[in-house]
PDB file of N, CA and C in Angstrom:
ATOM      1  N   MET A   4      10.548 -11.313  11.075  1.00 88.00           N
ATOM      2  CA  MET A   4       9.130 -11.450  11.643  1.00 88.00           C
ATOM      3  C   MET A   4       8.261 -12.180  10.433  1.00 88.00           C
ATOM      4  N   THR A   5       7.518 -12.993  10.611  1.00 91.00           N
ATOM      5  CA  THR A   5       6.494 -13.683   9.781  1.00 91.00           C
ATOM      6  C   THR A   5       5.350 -12.736   9.499  1.00 91.00           C
ATOM      7  N   LEU A   6       4.690 -12.991   8.673  1.00 92.00           N
ATOM      8  CA  LEU A   6       3.205 -12.119   8.440  1.00 92.00           C
ATOM      9  C   LEU A   6       1.983 -12.370   9.648  1.00 92.00           C
ATOM     10  N   ASP A   7       2.102 -13.756   9.926  1.00 91.00           N
ATOM     11  CA  ASP A   7       1.289 -14.221  11.110  1.00 91.00           C
ATOM     12  C   ASP A   7       1.602 -13.323  12.201  1.00 91.00           C
ATOM     13  N   GLU A   8       3.037 -13.378  12.642  1.00 92.00           N
ATOM     14  CA  GLU A   8       3.529 -12.794  14.010  1.00 92.00           C
ATOM     15  C   GLU A   8       3.187 -11.108  13.780  1.00 92.00           C
ATOM     16  N   TYR A   9       3.330 -10.729  12.595  1.00 91.00           N
ATOM     17  CA  TYR A   9       3.034  -9.288  12.413  1.00 91.00           C
ATOM     18  C   TYR A   9       1.677  -8.950  12.713  1.00 91.00           C
ATOM     19  N   PHE A  10       0.502  -9.656  12.115  1.00 92.00           N
ATOM     20  CA  PHE A  10      -0.821  -9.465  12.254  1.00 92.00           C
ATOM     21  C   PHE A  10      -1.167  -9.812  13.656  1.00 92.00           C
ATOM     22  N   GLU A  11      -0.585 -10.526  14.467  1.00 91.00           N
ATOM     23  CA  GLU A  11      -0.751 -10.935  15.885  1.00 91.00           C
ATOM     24  C   GLU A  11      -1.170  -9.668  16.860  1.00 91.00           C
ATOM     25  N   THR A  12      -0.333  -8.511  16.458  1.00 87.00           N
ATOM     26  CA  THR A  12      -0.090  -7.314  17.407  1.00 87.00           C
ATOM     27  C   THR A  12      -1.087  -6.095  16.552  1.00 87.00           C
ATOM     28  N   GLY A  13      -1.375  -6.414  15.438  1.00 84.00           N
ATOM     29  CA  GLY A  13      -1.939  -5.028  14.868  1.00 84.00           C
ATOM     30  C   GLY A  13      -3.503  -5.159  14.880  1.00 84.00           C
ATOM     31  N   PRO A  14      -4.066  -3.826  14.551  1.00 88.00           N
ATOM     32  CA  PRO A  14      -5.405  -3.687  14.462  1.00 88.00           C
ATOM     33  C   PRO A  14      -6.280  -4.898  13.585  1.00 88.00           C
ATOM     34  N   GLU A  15      -7.513  -5.203  13.881  1.00 90.00           N
ATOM     35  CA  GLU A  15      -8.357  -6.334  13.239  1.00 90.00           C
ATOM     36  C   GLU A  15      -8.327  -5.810  11.776  1.00 90.00           C
ATOM     37  N   ARG A  16      -8.633  -4.589  11.387  1.00 93.00           N
ATOM     38  CA  ARG A  16      -8.864  -4.063  10.066  1.00 93.00           C
ATOM     39  C   ARG A  16      -7.772  -4.160   9.144  1.00 93.00           C
ATOM     40  N   GLU A  17      -6.516  -4.573   9.476  1.00 94.00           N
ATOM     41  CA  GLU A  17      -5.323  -4.618   8.758  1.00 94.00           C
ATOM     42  C   GLU A  17      -5.130  -5.805   7.848  1.00 94.00           C
ATOM     43  N   ARG A  18      -5.325  -6.870   8.458  1.00 96.00           N
ATOM     44  CA  ARG A  18      -5.406  -8.163   7.494  1.00 96.00           C
ATOM     45  C   ARG A  18      -6.288  -8.049   6.186  1.00 96.00           C
ATOM     46  N   PRO A  19      -7.542  -7.809   6.345  1.00 97.00           N
ATOM     47  CA  PRO A  19      -8.606  -7.760   5.234  1.00 97.00           C
ATOM     48  C   PRO A  19      -7.921  -6.804   4.023  1.00 97.00           C
ATOM     49  N   ILE A  20      -7.634  -5.606   4.617  1.00 98.00           N
ATOM     50  CA  ILE A  20      -6.848  -4.580   3.882  1.00 98.00           C
ATOM     51  C   ILE A  20      -5.636  -5.352   2.959  1.00 98.00           C
ATOM     52  N   PHE A  21      -4.893  -5.818   3.774  1.00 98.00           N
ATOM     53  CA  PHE A  21      -3.536  -6.260   3.231  1.00 98.00           C
ATOM     54  C   PHE A  21      -3.906  -7.425   2.204  1.00 98.00           C
ATOM     55  N   ASP A  22      -4.953  -8.353   2.335  1.00 98.00           N
ATOM     56  CA  ASP A  22      -5.216  -9.304   1.568  1.00 98.00           C
ATOM     57  C   ASP A  22      -5.963  -8.720   0.232  1.00 98.00           C
ATOM     58  N   VAL A  23      -6.626  -7.615   0.254  1.00 98.00           N
ATOM     59  CA  VAL A  23      -6.866  -6.965  -1.030  1.00 98.00           C
ATOM     60  C   VAL A  23      -5.764  -6.500  -1.821  1.00 98.00           C
ATOM     61  N   VAL A  24      -4.664  -5.743  -1.060  1.00 98.00           N
ATOM     62  CA  VAL A  24      -3.554  -5.234  -1.897  1.00 98.00           C
ATOM     63  C   VAL A  24      -2.789  -6.552  -2.368  1.00 98.00           C
ATOM     64  N   TYR A  25      -2.468  -7.401  -1.445  1.00 98.00           N
ATOM     65  CA  TYR A  25      -1.584  -8.612  -1.705  1.00 98.00           C
ATOM     66  C   TYR A  25      -2.110  -9.256  -3.052  1.00 98.00           C
ATOM     67  N   HIS A  26      -3.530  -9.804  -2.828  1.00 98.00           N
ATOM     68  CA  HIS A  26      -3.997 -10.617  -4.043  1.00 98.00           C
ATOM     69  C   HIS A  26      -3.824  -9.714  -5.186  1.00 98.00           C
ATOM     70  N   HIS A  27      -4.011  -8.467  -5.428  1.00 98.00           N
ATOM     71  CA  HIS A  27      -3.938  -7.615  -6.530  1.00 98.00           C
ATOM     72  C   HIS A  27      -2.613  -7.515  -7.067  1.00 98.00           C
ATOM     73  N   VAL A  28      -1.295  -7.315  -6.239  1.00 98.00           N
ATOM     74  CA  VAL A  28      -0.145  -7.276  -6.923  1.00 98.00           C
ATOM     75  C   VAL A  28       0.551  -8.640  -6.908  1.00 98.00           C
ATOM     76  N   GLU A  29       0.004  -9.725  -6.470  1.00 97.00           N
ATOM     77  CA  GLU A  29       0.350 -10.906  -6.549  1.00 97.00           C
ATOM     78  C   GLU A  29      -0.043 -11.262  -8.108  1.00 97.00           C
ATOM     79  N   SER A  30      -1.129 -10.856  -8.456  1.00 98.00           N
ATOM     80  CA  SER A  30      -1.531 -11.039  -9.740  1.00 98.00           C
ATOM     81  C   SER A  30      -0.729 -10.715 -10.842  1.00 98.00           C
ATOM     82  N   LEU A  31       0.080  -9.503 -10.719  1.00 97.00           N
ATOM     83  CA  LEU A  31       1.027  -8.747 -11.548  1.00 97.00           C
ATOM     84  C   LEU A  31       2.264  -9.452 -11.737  1.00 97.00           C
ATOM     85  N   GLY A  32       2.544 -10.334 -10.683  1.00 96.00           N
ATOM     86  CA  GLY A  32       3.928 -11.072 -11.172  1.00 96.00           C
ATOM     87  C   GLY A  32       4.477 -11.184  -9.687  1.00 96.00           C
ATOM     88  N   PRO A  33       5.943 -11.685  -9.695  1.00 96.00           N
ATOM     89  CA  PRO A  33       6.491 -11.751  -8.288  1.00 96.00           C
ATOM     90  C   PRO A  33       6.501 -10.756  -7.391  1.00 96.00           C
ATOM     91  N   VAL A  34       6.270 -10.721  -6.252  1.00 97.00           N
ATOM     92  CA  VAL A  34       6.250  -9.793  -5.263  1.00 97.00           C
ATOM     93  C   VAL A  34       6.700 -10.276  -3.931  1.00 97.00           C
ATOM     94  N   HIS A  35       7.631  -9.549  -3.118  1.00 97.00           N
ATOM     95  CA  HIS A  35       7.975 -10.091  -1.920  1.00 97.00           C
ATOM     96  C   HIS A  35       7.386  -9.138  -0.880  1.00 97.00           C
ATOM     97  N   VAL A  36       6.763  -9.686   0.009  1.00 97.00           N
ATOM     98  CA  VAL A  36       6.191  -8.828   1.232  1.00 97.00           C
ATOM     99  C   VAL A  36       7.192  -8.948   2.483  1.00 97.00           C
ATOM    100  N   GLU A  37       7.560  -7.778   2.891  1.00 97.00           N
ATOM    101  CA  GLU A  37       8.258  -7.956   4.092  1.00 97.00           C
ATOM    102  C   GLU A  37       7.564  -7.180   5.217  1.00 97.00           C
ATOM    103  N   PRO A  38       7.186  -7.793   6.185  1.00 96.00           N
ATOM    104  CA  PRO A  38       6.626  -7.167   7.613  1.00 96.00           C
ATOM    105  C   PRO A  38       7.690  -6.615   8.376  1.00 96.00           C
ATOM    106  N   LEU A  39       7.485  -5.372   8.860  1.00 95.00           N
ATOM    107  CA  LEU A  39       8.398  -4.625   9.696  1.00 95.00           C
ATOM    108  C   LEU A  39       7.531  -4.070  11.044  1.00 95.00           C
ATOM    109  N   SER A  40       8.260  -3.735  11.842  1.00 91.00           N
ATOM    110  CA  SER A  40       7.403  -3.256  13.016  1.00 91.00           C
ATOM    111  C   SER A  40       6.735  -2.160  12.594  1.00 91.00           C
ATOM    112  N   VAL A  41       6.986  -1.274  11.591  1.00 94.00           N
ATOM    113  CA  VAL A  41       6.248   0.071  11.186  1.00 94.00           C
ATOM    114  C   VAL A  41       5.558  -0.140  10.193  1.00 94.00           C
ATOM    115  N   GLY A  42       5.306  -1.506   9.699  1.00 96.00           N
ATOM    116  CA  GLY A  42       4.268  -1.818   8.637  1.00 96.00           C
ATOM    117  C   GLY A  42       4.545  -2.910   7.486  1.00 96.00           C
ATOM    118  N   ILE A  43       3.905  -3.021   6.510  1.00 97.00           N
ATOM    119  CA  ILE A  43       4.339  -4.134   5.476  1.00 97.00           C
ATOM    120  C   ILE A  43       4.668  -3.194   4.200  1.00 97.00           C
ATOM    121  N   TYR A  44       5.941  -3.829   3.865  1.00 98.00           N
ATOM    122  CA  TYR A  44       6.540  -3.257   2.574  1.00 98.00           C
ATOM    123  C   TYR A  44       6.312  -4.445   1.307  1.00 98.00           C
ATOM    124  N   PHE A  45       6.039  -3.904   0.352  1.00 98.00           N
ATOM    125  CA  PHE A  45       5.672  -4.616  -0.937  1.00 98.00           C
ATOM    126  C   PHE A  45       6.751  -4.379  -1.916  1.00 98.00           C
ATOM    127  N   LYS A  46       7.649  -5.475  -2.352  1.00 97.00           N
ATOM    128  CA  LYS A  46       8.809  -5.232  -3.169  1.00 97.00           C
ATOM    129  C   LYS A  46       8.708  -6.161  -4.457  1.00 97.00           C
ATOM    130  N   SER A  47       9.352  -5.448  -5.481  1.00 93.00           N
ATOM    131  CA  SER A  47       9.463  -6.299  -6.687  1.00 93.00           C
ATOM    132  C   SER A  47      10.573  -5.705  -7.511  1.00 93.00           C
ATOM    133  N   PRO A  48      11.795  -5.668  -7.621  1.00 88.00           N
ATOM    134  CA  PRO A  48      12.377  -6.057  -6.370  1.00 88.00           C
ATOM    135  C   PRO A  48      12.553  -4.718  -5.522  1.00 88.00           C
ATOM    136  N   GLN A  49      12.372  -3.519  -5.764  1.00 90.00           N
ATOM    137  CA  GLN A  49      12.385  -2.495  -5.116  1.00 90.00           C
ATOM    138  C   GLN A  49      10.975  -2.155  -4.460  1.00 90.00           C
ATOM    139  N   THR A  50      11.044  -1.431  -3.211  1.00 93.00           N
ATOM    140  CA  THR A  50       9.716  -1.163  -2.663  1.00 93.00           C
ATOM    141  C   THR A  50       8.867  -0.209  -3.410  1.00 93.00           C
ATOM    142  N   PHE A  51       7.479  -0.718  -3.701  1.00 96.00           N
ATOM    143  CA  PHE A  51       6.710   0.181  -4.838  1.00 96.00           C
ATOM    144  C   PHE A  51       5.464   0.246  -3.755  1.00 96.00           C
ATOM    145  N   ALA A  52       5.009  -0.043  -2.933  1.00 97.00           N
ATOM    146  CA  ALA A  52       4.110   0.142  -1.944  1.00 97.00           C
ATOM    147  C   ALA A  52       4.452  -0.067  -0.336  1.00 97.00           C
ATOM    148  N   THR A  53       3.432   0.357   0.425  1.00 97.00           N
ATOM    149  CA  THR A  53       3.674   0.254   1.975  1.00 97.00           C
ATOM    150  C   THR A  53       2.453   0.277   2.353  1.00 97.00           C
ATOM    151  N   LEU A  54       2.062  -0.367   3.379  1.00 97.00           N
ATOM    152  CA  LEU A  54       0.822  -0.598   4.194  1.00 97.00           C
ATOM    153  C   LEU A  54       1.191  -0.383   5.733  1.00 97.00           C
ATOM    154  N   ARG A  55       0.894   0.789   6.317  1.00 96.00           N
ATOM    155  CA  ARG A  55       1.267   1.238   7.812  1.00 96.00           C
ATOM    156  C   ARG A  55       0.056   1.542   8.387  1.00 96.00           C
ATOM    157  N   PRO A  56      -0.064   0.974   9.842  1.00 94.00           N
ATOM    158  CA  PRO A  56      -1.342   0.983  10.478  1.00 94.00           C
ATOM    159  C   PRO A  56      -1.169   2.393  11.395  1.00 94.00           C
ATOM    160  N   MET A  57      -2.237   3.073  11.097  1.00 95.00           N
ATOM    161  CA  MET A  57      -2.466   4.376  11.750  1.00 95.00           C
ATOM    162  C   MET A  57      -3.448   4.254  12.913  1.00 95.00           C
ATOM    163  N   GLN A  58      -3.776   5.207  13.612  1.00 93.00           N
ATOM    164  CA  GLN A  58      -4.751   5.117  14.872  1.00 93.00           C
ATOM    165  C   GLN A  58      -6.046   4.888  14.360  1.00 93.00           C
ATOM    166  N   ARG A  59      -6.543   5.290  13.153  1.00 94.00           N
ATOM    167  CA  ARG A  59      -8.088   5.087  12.713  1.00 94.00           C
ATOM    168  C   ARG A  59      -8.269   4.550  11.261  1.00 94.00           C
ATOM    169  N   TRP A  60      -7.171   4.227  10.523  1.00 96.00           N
ATOM    170  CA  TRP A  60      -6.783   4.028   9.285  1.00 96.00           C
ATOM    171  C   TRP A  60      -5.643   3.172   8.751  1.00 96.00           C
ATOM    172  N   GLU A  61      -5.591   2.583   7.721  1.00 96.00           N
ATOM    173  CA  GLU A  61      -4.392   2.109   7.412  1.00 96.00           C
ATOM    174  C   GLU A  61      -3.840   2.970   6.127  1.00 96.00           C
ATOM    175  N   ALA A  62      -2.588   3.469   6.289  1.00 97.00           N
ATOM    176  CA  ALA A  62      -1.840   4.403   5.201  1.00 97.00           C
ATOM    177  C   ALA A  62      -1.237   3.414   4.380  1.00 97.00           C
ATOM    178  N   LEU A  63      -1.970   3.509   3.060  1.00 98.00           N
ATOM    179  CA  LEU A  63      -1.428   2.770   1.773  1.00 98.00           C
ATOM    180  C   LEU A  63      -0.795   3.678   1.011  1.00 98.00           C
ATOM    181  N   SER A  64       0.551   3.537   0.589  1.00 97.00           N
ATOM    182  CA  SER A  64       1.475   4.527  -0.038  1.00 97.00           C
ATOM    183  C   SER A  64       2.046   3.731  -0.981  1.00 97.00           C
ATOM    184  N   PHE A  65       2.318   4.561  -2.079  1.00 97.00           N
ATOM    185  CA  PHE A  65       2.991   4.116  -3.450  1.00 97.00           C
ATOM    186  C   PHE A  65       3.470   5.447  -3.957  1.00 97.00           C
ATOM    187  N   SER A  66       4.418   4.895  -4.994  1.00 95.00           N
ATOM    188  CA  SER A  66       5.233   6.003  -5.796  1.00 95.00           C
ATOM    189  C   SER A  66       4.877   5.841  -7.203  1.00 95.00           C
ATOM    190  N   LEU A  67       4.413   6.980  -7.975  1.00 96.00           N
ATOM    191  CA  LEU A  67       4.129   7.100  -9.431  1.00 96.00           C
ATOM    192  C   LEU A  67       4.745   8.147  -9.992  1.00 96.00           C
ATOM    193  N   PRO A  68       5.062   8.286 -11.358  1.00 96.00           N
ATOM    194  CA  PRO A  68       5.698   9.123 -12.026  1.00 96.00           C
ATOM    195  C   PRO A  68       5.097  10.454 -12.457  1.00 96.00           C
ATOM    196  N   ARG A  69       3.681  10.491 -11.669  1.00 95.00           N
ATOM    197  CA  ARG A  69       2.920  11.618 -11.944  1.00 95.00           C
ATOM    198  C   ARG A  69       1.872  11.787 -10.550  1.00 95.00           C
ATOM    199  N   ILE A  70       1.416  12.938 -10.625  1.00 96.00           N
ATOM    200  CA  ILE A  70       0.275  13.377  -9.467  1.00 96.00           C
ATOM    201  C   ILE A  70      -0.911  12.813  -9.801  1.00 96.00           C
ATOM    202  N   VAL A  71      -1.730  11.939  -8.892  1.00 96.00           N
ATOM    203  CA  VAL A  71      -2.840  11.818  -8.940  1.00 96.00           C
ATOM    204  C   VAL A  71      -3.893  12.142  -7.981  1.00 96.00           C
ATOM    205  N   HIS A  72      -4.934  12.215  -8.004  1.00 93.00           N
ATOM    206  CA  HIS A  72      -5.996  12.564  -6.689  1.00 93.00           C
ATOM    207  C   HIS A  72      -7.124  11.427  -6.367  1.00 93.00           C
ATOM    208  N   HIS A  73      -7.514  11.524  -5.166  1.00 93.00           N
ATOM    209  CA  HIS A  73      -8.460  10.635  -4.811  1.00 93.00           C
ATOM    210  C   HIS A  73      -9.197  11.173  -3.535  1.00 93.00           C
ATOM    211  N   PRO A  74     -10.423  11.045  -3.088  1.00 92.00           N
ATOM    212  CA  PRO A  74     -11.026  11.409  -2.096  1.00 92.00           C
ATOM    213  C   PRO A  74     -10.300  10.796  -0.791  1.00 92.00           C
ATOM    214  N   LEU A  75      -9.767   9.726  -0.735  1.00 91.00           N
ATOM    215  CA  LEU A  75      -8.934   9.304   0.534  1.00 91.00           C
ATOM    216  C   LEU A  75      -7.513   9.754   0.624  1.00 91.00           C
ATOM    217  N   MET A  76      -7.381  10.510  -0.161  1.00 92.00           N
ATOM    218  CA  MET A  76      -5.944  11.018  -0.165  1.00 92.00           C
ATOM    219  C   MET A  76      -6.023  12.557   0.585  1.00 92.00           C
ATOM    220  N   THR A  77      -5.426  12.587   1.889  1.00 83.00           N
ATOM    221  CA  THR A  77      -5.529  13.586   2.363  1.00 83.00           C
ATOM    222  C   THR A  77      -4.088  14.527   2.503  1.00 83.00           C
ATOM    223  N   ARG A  78      -3.012  13.747   2.306  1.00 88.00           N
ATOM    224  CA  ARG A  78      -1.635  14.539   2.226  1.00 88.00           C
ATOM    225  C   ARG A  78      -1.210  14.698   0.706  1.00 88.00           C
ATOM    226  N   LYS A  79      -0.636  15.848   0.718  1.00 92.00           N
ATOM    227  CA  LYS A  79      -0.234  16.307  -0.793  1.00 92.00           C
ATOM    228  C   LYS A  79       1.020  15.290  -1.123  1.00 92.00           C
ATOM    229  N   PRO A  80       0.926  14.822  -2.574  1.00 94.00           N
ATOM    230  CA  PRO A  80       1.915  13.993  -2.821  1.00 94.00           C
ATOM    231  C   PRO A  80       3.327  14.580  -2.657  1.00 94.00           C
ATOM    232  N   ILE A  81       4.296  13.798  -2.291  1.00 92.00           N
ATOM    233  CA  ILE A  81       5.672  14.233  -2.209  1.00 92.00           C
ATOM    234  C   ILE A  81       6.517  13.892  -3.299  1.00 92.00           C
ATOM    235  N   PRO A  82       7.175  14.839  -3.769  1.00 94.00           N
ATOM    236  CA  PRO A  82       8.204  14.772  -4.991  1.00 94.00           C
ATOM    237  C   PRO A  82       9.330  14.108  -4.510  1.00 94.00           C
ATOM    238  N   HIS A  83       9.864  13.024  -5.111  1.00 90.00           N
ATOM    239  CA  HIS A  83      11.229  12.365  -4.766  1.00 90.00           C
ATOM    240  C   HIS A  83      11.783  11.631  -6.012  1.00 90.00           C
ATOM    241  N   GLY A  84      12.976  12.232  -6.611  1.00 90.00           N
ATOM    242  CA  GLY A  84      13.516  11.574  -7.701  1.00 90.00           C
ATOM    243  C   GLY A  84      12.900  11.429  -8.874  1.00 90.00           C
ATOM    244  N   GLY A  85      12.090  12.409  -9.267  1.00 90.00           N
ATOM    245  CA  GLY A  85      11.303  12.288 -10.372  1.00 90.00           C
ATOM    246  C   GLY A  85       9.888  11.573 -10.214  1.00 90.00           C
ATOM    247  N   ARG A  86       9.702  11.160  -9.094  1.00 94.00           N
ATOM    248  CA  ARG A  86       8.377  10.396  -8.893  1.00 94.00           C
ATOM    249  C   ARG A  86       7.539  11.156  -7.821  1.00 94.00           C
ATOM    250  N   TYR A  87       6.358  10.709  -7.555  1.00 96.00           N
ATOM    251  CA  TYR A  87       5.296  11.300  -6.511  1.00 96.00           C
ATOM    252  C   TYR A  87       4.964  10.307  -5.470  1.00 96.00           C
ATOM    253  N   PHE A  88       5.268  10.443  -4.268  1.00 95.00           N
ATOM    254  CA  PHE A  88       4.923   9.526  -3.135  1.00 95.00           C
ATOM    255  C   PHE A  88       3.303   9.879  -2.707  1.00 95.00           C
ATOM    256  N   HIS A  89       2.539   9.079  -3.113  1.00 97.00           N
ATOM    257  CA  HIS A  89       1.038   9.199  -2.677  1.00 97.00           C
ATOM    258  C   HIS A  89       0.740   8.345  -1.275  1.00 97.00           C
ATOM    259  N   THR A  90      -0.288   8.809  -0.574  1.00 97.00           N
ATOM    260  CA  THR A  90      -0.835   8.019   0.577  1.00 97.00           C
ATOM    261  C   THR A  90      -2.324   8.174   0.606  1.00 97.00           C
ATOM    262  N   VAL A  91      -2.933   6.794   0.696  1.00 97.00           N
ATOM    263  CA  VAL A  91      -4.350   6.683   0.857  1.00 97.00           C
ATOM    264  C   VAL A  91      -4.708   6.312   2.251  1.00 97.00           C
ATOM    265  N   ASN A  92      -5.544   6.952   2.671  1.00 97.00           N
ATOM    266  CA  ASN A  92      -6.081   6.394   4.046  1.00 97.00           C
ATOM    267  C   ASN A  92      -7.222   5.524   3.811  1.00 97.00           C
ATOM    268  N   VAL A  93      -7.018   4.265   4.110  1.00 97.00           N
ATOM    269  CA  VAL A  93      -7.942   3.186   3.936  1.00 97.00           C
ATOM    270  C   VAL A  93      -8.633   2.637   5.241  1.00 97.00           C
ATOM    271  N   THR A  94      -9.748   2.689   5.445  1.00 97.00           N
ATOM    272  CA  THR A  94     -10.328   2.071   6.683  1.00 97.00           C
ATOM    273  C   THR A  94     -10.857   0.717   6.622  1.00 97.00           C
ATOM    274  N   GLU A  95     -11.401   0.299   5.511  1.00 97.00           N
ATOM    275  CA  GLU A  95     -11.943  -1.000   4.874  1.00 97.00           C
ATOM    276  C   GLU A  95     -11.426  -1.492   3.807  1.00 97.00           C
ATOM    277  N   PRO A  96     -11.673  -2.701   3.368  1.00 98.00           N
ATOM    278  CA  PRO A  96     -11.239  -3.093   2.187  1.00 98.00           C
ATOM    279  C   PRO A  96     -11.731  -2.649   1.023  1.00 98.00           C
ATOM    280  N   ALA A  97     -13.276  -2.397   1.230  1.00 97.00           N
ATOM    281  CA  ALA A  97     -13.995  -1.724   0.085  1.00 97.00           C
ATOM    282  C   ALA A  97     -13.521  -0.447  -0.322  1.00 97.00           C
ATOM    283  N   ASP A  98     -12.635   0.461   0.332  1.00 97.00           N
ATOM    284  CA  ASP A  98     -11.958   1.682   0.213  1.00 97.00           C
ATOM    285  C   ASP A  98     -11.302   1.487  -1.008  1.00 97.00           C
ATOM    286  N   ILE A  99     -10.608   0.282  -1.070  1.00 98.00           N
ATOM    287  CA  ILE A  99      -9.536   0.081  -2.377  1.00 98.00           C
ATOM    288  C   ILE A  99     -10.443  -0.120  -3.752  1.00 98.00           C
ATOM    289  N   ASP A 100     -10.567   0.897  -4.608  1.00 97.00           N
ATOM    290  CA  ASP A 100     -11.410   1.071  -5.538  1.00 97.00           C
ATOM    291  C   ASP A 100     -10.497   0.693  -6.775  1.00 97.00           C
ATOM    292  N   ASP A 101     -11.248   0.675  -7.812  1.00 97.00           N
ATOM    293  CA  ASP A 101     -10.399   0.191  -9.117  1.00 97.00           C
ATOM    294  C   ASP A 101      -9.331   1.415  -9.468  1.00 97.00           C
ATOM    295  N   ARG A 102      -9.457   2.580  -9.184  1.00 97.00           N
ATOM    296  CA  ARG A 102      -8.508   3.624  -9.188  1.00 97.00           C
ATOM    297  C   ARG A 102      -7.072   3.116  -8.472  1.00 97.00           C
ATOM    298  N   ILE A 103      -7.363   2.879  -7.260  1.00 97.00           N
ATOM    299  CA  ILE A 103      -6.258   2.540  -6.376  1.00 97.00           C
ATOM    300  C   ILE A 103      -5.561   1.477  -7.046  1.00 97.00           C
ATOM    301  N   LEU A 104      -6.447   0.256  -7.272  1.00 98.00           N
ATOM    302  CA  LEU A 104      -5.888  -0.857  -7.879  1.00 98.00           C
ATOM    303  C   LEU A 104      -4.942  -0.605  -9.230  1.00 98.00           C
ATOM    304  N   ASP A 105      -5.480   0.182  -9.821  1.00 97.00           N
ATOM    305  CA  ASP A 105      -4.681   0.830 -11.105  1.00 97.00           C
ATOM    306  C   ASP A 105      -3.385   1.423 -10.675  1.00 97.00           C
ATOM    307  N   TRP A 106      -3.487   2.295  -9.685  1.00 98.00           N
ATOM    308  CA  TRP A 106      -2.407   2.964  -9.388  1.00 98.00           C
ATOM    309  C   TRP A 106      -1.197   1.911  -8.726  1.00 98.00           C
ATOM    310  N   LEU A 107      -1.908   1.104  -7.972  1.00 98.00           N
ATOM    311  CA  LEU A 107      -0.741  -0.158  -7.428  1.00 98.00           C
ATOM    312  C   LEU A 107      -0.141  -0.807  -8.617  1.00 98.00           C
ATOM    313  N   THR A 108      -0.927  -1.303  -9.584  1.00 98.00           N
ATOM    314  CA  THR A 108      -0.329  -1.774 -10.920  1.00 98.00           C
ATOM    315  C   THR A 108       0.614  -0.865 -11.514  1.00 98.00           C
ATOM    316  N   GLU A 109       0.326   0.373 -11.535  1.00 97.00           N
ATOM    317  CA  GLU A 109       1.417   1.407 -12.233  1.00 97.00           C
ATOM    318  C   GLU A 109       2.553   1.491 -11.147  1.00 97.00           C
ATOM    319  N   ALA A 110       2.502   1.559  -9.963  1.00 97.00           N
ATOM    320  CA  ALA A 110       3.550   1.591  -9.055  1.00 97.00           C
ATOM    321  C   ALA A 110       4.429   0.379  -9.193  1.00 97.00           C
ATOM    322  N   TYR A 111       3.906  -1.107  -9.409  1.00 97.00           N
ATOM    323  CA  TYR A 111       4.412  -2.288  -9.657  1.00 97.00           C
ATOM    324  C   TYR A 111       5.226  -2.348 -10.740  1.00 97.00           C
ATOM    325  N   LEU A 112       4.667  -1.703 -11.967  1.00 95.00           N
ATOM    326  CA  LEU A 112       5.424  -1.831 -13.210  1.00 95.00           C
ATOM    327  C   LEU A 112       6.534  -0.939 -13.331  1.00 95.00           C
ATOM    328  N   GLY A 113       6.220   0.272 -12.623  1.00 87.00           N
ATOM    329  CA  GLY A 113       7.270   1.565 -12.732  1.00 87.00           C
ATOM    330  C   GLY A 113       8.475   1.625 -12.531  1.00 87.00           C
TER     331      GLY A 113
END
């Protein structure tokens, strides 16, 4: 599935949110974007973030070696293999603030 094919069936809010995430992580170095039926996976070379459409928001998830907090995080971080899986509920591109971008950088480098 191509990105264009993926976005044809998704909610309108998803592409602008994807663009913010993609442009940030692309600036960090090589990144592979894998659109699947359940969402978009960001890899370098392992998956470091996902973007999944939900009913009223996009679930932006990433893995960090520590627990972090943000008002848009409604789920408790999930421990896995010495790391913590975090999810931020994003409804518009402006929700992705500098803290979230910093965490995406950390996940990419991690």
